[in-house]
Amino acid sequence: AQKITQTQPGMFVQEKEAVTLDCTYDTSDPSYGLFWYKQPSSGEMIFLIYQGSYDQQNATEGRYSLNFQKARKSANLVISASQLGDSAMYFCAMRPTQGGSEKLVFGKGTKLTVNP
Amino acid sequence: DSGVTQTPKHLITATGQRVTLRCSPRSGDLSVYWYQQSLDQGLQFLIHYYNGEERAKGNILERFSAQQFPDLHSELNLSSLELGDSALYFCASSGGGTHTEAFFGQGTRLTVV
């Protein structure tokens, strides 16, 4: 079965510093997608970044980058130059291809607090 | 703005009632997914439709049902509501395939009293 593990229930970072949010996954699927979403206190789910299992390069989107280590089955999110508006829940998700469905499997999330 | 529209944003209803949540996917997206987010269960996959056909079911109760219409909008019907059904219900859409992004609507916050 596919599983996403986020071991950090909460993280704190100072404004303007970088922070890494951990994510490990478990799948026997050779092809899968990895995603990160941000959920601010207002509740919406905001897509941040995507990494394909066959991608050679780590994905980057502005201040977000994904540190993809396939052998370790990890897909950590790095946020550079943290801003107060980055305070939110962050969810790692995987989309495997087993079972014929393209559903996203989510981790339990990490609550990030950015301090001024 | 993700391009996925969910209505209503908030819904308060009594136990035993039935409600319908509506989702309009992003233009061109054929896949619609429904998720339930509660404090104790986290984000749970409910059901996936692709171009009008059911593709997969997750932890969806028999009291819940969904459909996707020819114009690709989708509805999630929740009946015989219980207090435990109170949650944030999300719809997401994507173009289909493992390696395409899924964009979420703003969610419908359902409160059963």
Short mmCIF file of C-alpha atoms in Angstrom, two decimals, chain A residues 31-35 37 39 41-47 49-54 61 91 95-97 99-108, chain B residues 2 31 33 35 37 40-43 45 48 50 55-58 88 90 92-107 109:
data_model
loop_
_atom_site.label_atom_id
_atom_site.label_comp_id
_atom_site.label_asym_id
_atom_site.label_seq_id
_atom_site.Cartn_x
_atom_site.Cartn_y
_atom_site.Cartn_z
CA SER A 31 6.16 5.49 -11.78
CA TYR A 32 4.62 8.04 -9.49
CA GLY A 33 4.26 11.74 -8.88
CA LEU A 34 5.10 13.64 -5.71
CA PHE A 35 3.36 16.86 -4.72
CA TYR A 37 0.44 21.54 -1.00
CA GLN A 39 -3.03 24.96 3.49
CA SER A 41 -5.61 28.93 8.11
CA SER A 42 -8.28 30.02 5.64
CA GLY A 43 -8.52 26.38 4.56
CA GLU A 44 -7.83 26.28 0.84
CA MET A 45 -5.31 23.78 -0.57
CA ILE A 46 -2.68 25.49 -2.69
CA PHE A 47 -0.53 23.48 -5.09
CA ILE A 49 5.40 21.95 -6.51
CA TYR A 50 5.51 18.63 -8.37
CA GLN A 51 8.25 16.04 -8.91
CA GLY A 52 7.97 13.06 -11.22
CA SER A 53 9.64 9.80 -10.24
CA TYR A 54 11.66 9.73 -13.46
CA GLU A 61 9.18 26.84 -8.22
CA PHE A 91 1.07 18.44 2.98
CA ARG A 95 0.08 9.87 -6.85
CA PRO A 96 0.91 6.25 -7.62
CA THR A 97 -0.28 4.38 -10.67
CA GLY A 99 -4.82 0.24 -8.79
CA GLY A 100 -5.72 2.19 -11.90
CA SER A 101 -6.64 5.32 -9.98
CA GLU A 102 -4.79 8.59 -9.98
CA LYS A 103 -5.82 9.55 -6.48
CA LEU A 104 -3.48 11.53 -4.29
CA VAL A 105 -2.34 9.92 -1.06
CA PHE A 106 -1.56 12.53 1.60
CA GLY A 107 0.62 12.67 4.65
CA LYS A 108 -0.66 14.08 7.93
CA SER B 2 -6.95 27.46 -8.75
CA SER B 31 -10.75 14.23 -13.71
CA TYR B 33 -11.64 13.94 -7.09
CA TYR B 35 -11.67 14.45 -0.48
CA GLN B 37 -10.63 16.52 5.66
CA ASP B 40 -8.92 13.03 13.32
CA GLN B 41 -8.76 11.40 9.86
CA GLY B 42 -6.73 13.92 7.90
CA LEU B 43 -7.27 14.10 4.14
CA PHE B 45 -9.87 10.23 -0.63
CA HIS B 48 -12.58 9.84 -8.47
CA TYR B 50 -12.93 10.76 -15.14
CA ARG B 55 -12.64 5.52 -11.69
CA ALA B 56 -12.00 4.69 -8.06
CA LYS B 57 -13.64 4.71 -4.68
CA GLY B 58 -11.90 5.34 -1.43
CA LEU B 88 -14.06 20.19 5.09
CA PHE B 90 -12.58 19.33 -1.15
CA ALA B 92 -9.83 18.67 -6.99
CA SER B 93 -9.41 18.46 -10.72
CA SER B 94 -6.63 17.44 -13.05
CA GLY B 95 -6.09 16.68 -16.68
CA GLY B 96 -5.61 13.01 -15.99
CA GLY B 97 -2.53 10.85 -15.59
CA THR B 98 -0.09 10.24 -12.79
CA HIS B 99 2.16 13.14 -13.71
CA THR B 100 -0.27 15.98 -13.86
CA GLU B 101 -0.94 18.45 -11.12
CA ALA B 102 -4.20 18.33 -9.19
CA PHE B 103 -5.70 21.67 -8.24
CA PHE B 104 -8.09 22.02 -5.35
CA GLY B 105 -11.15 24.13 -4.86
CA GLN B 106 -11.58 26.24 -1.73
CA GLY B 107 -13.58 23.52 -0.06
CA ARG B 109 -17.07 23.42 5.27
#
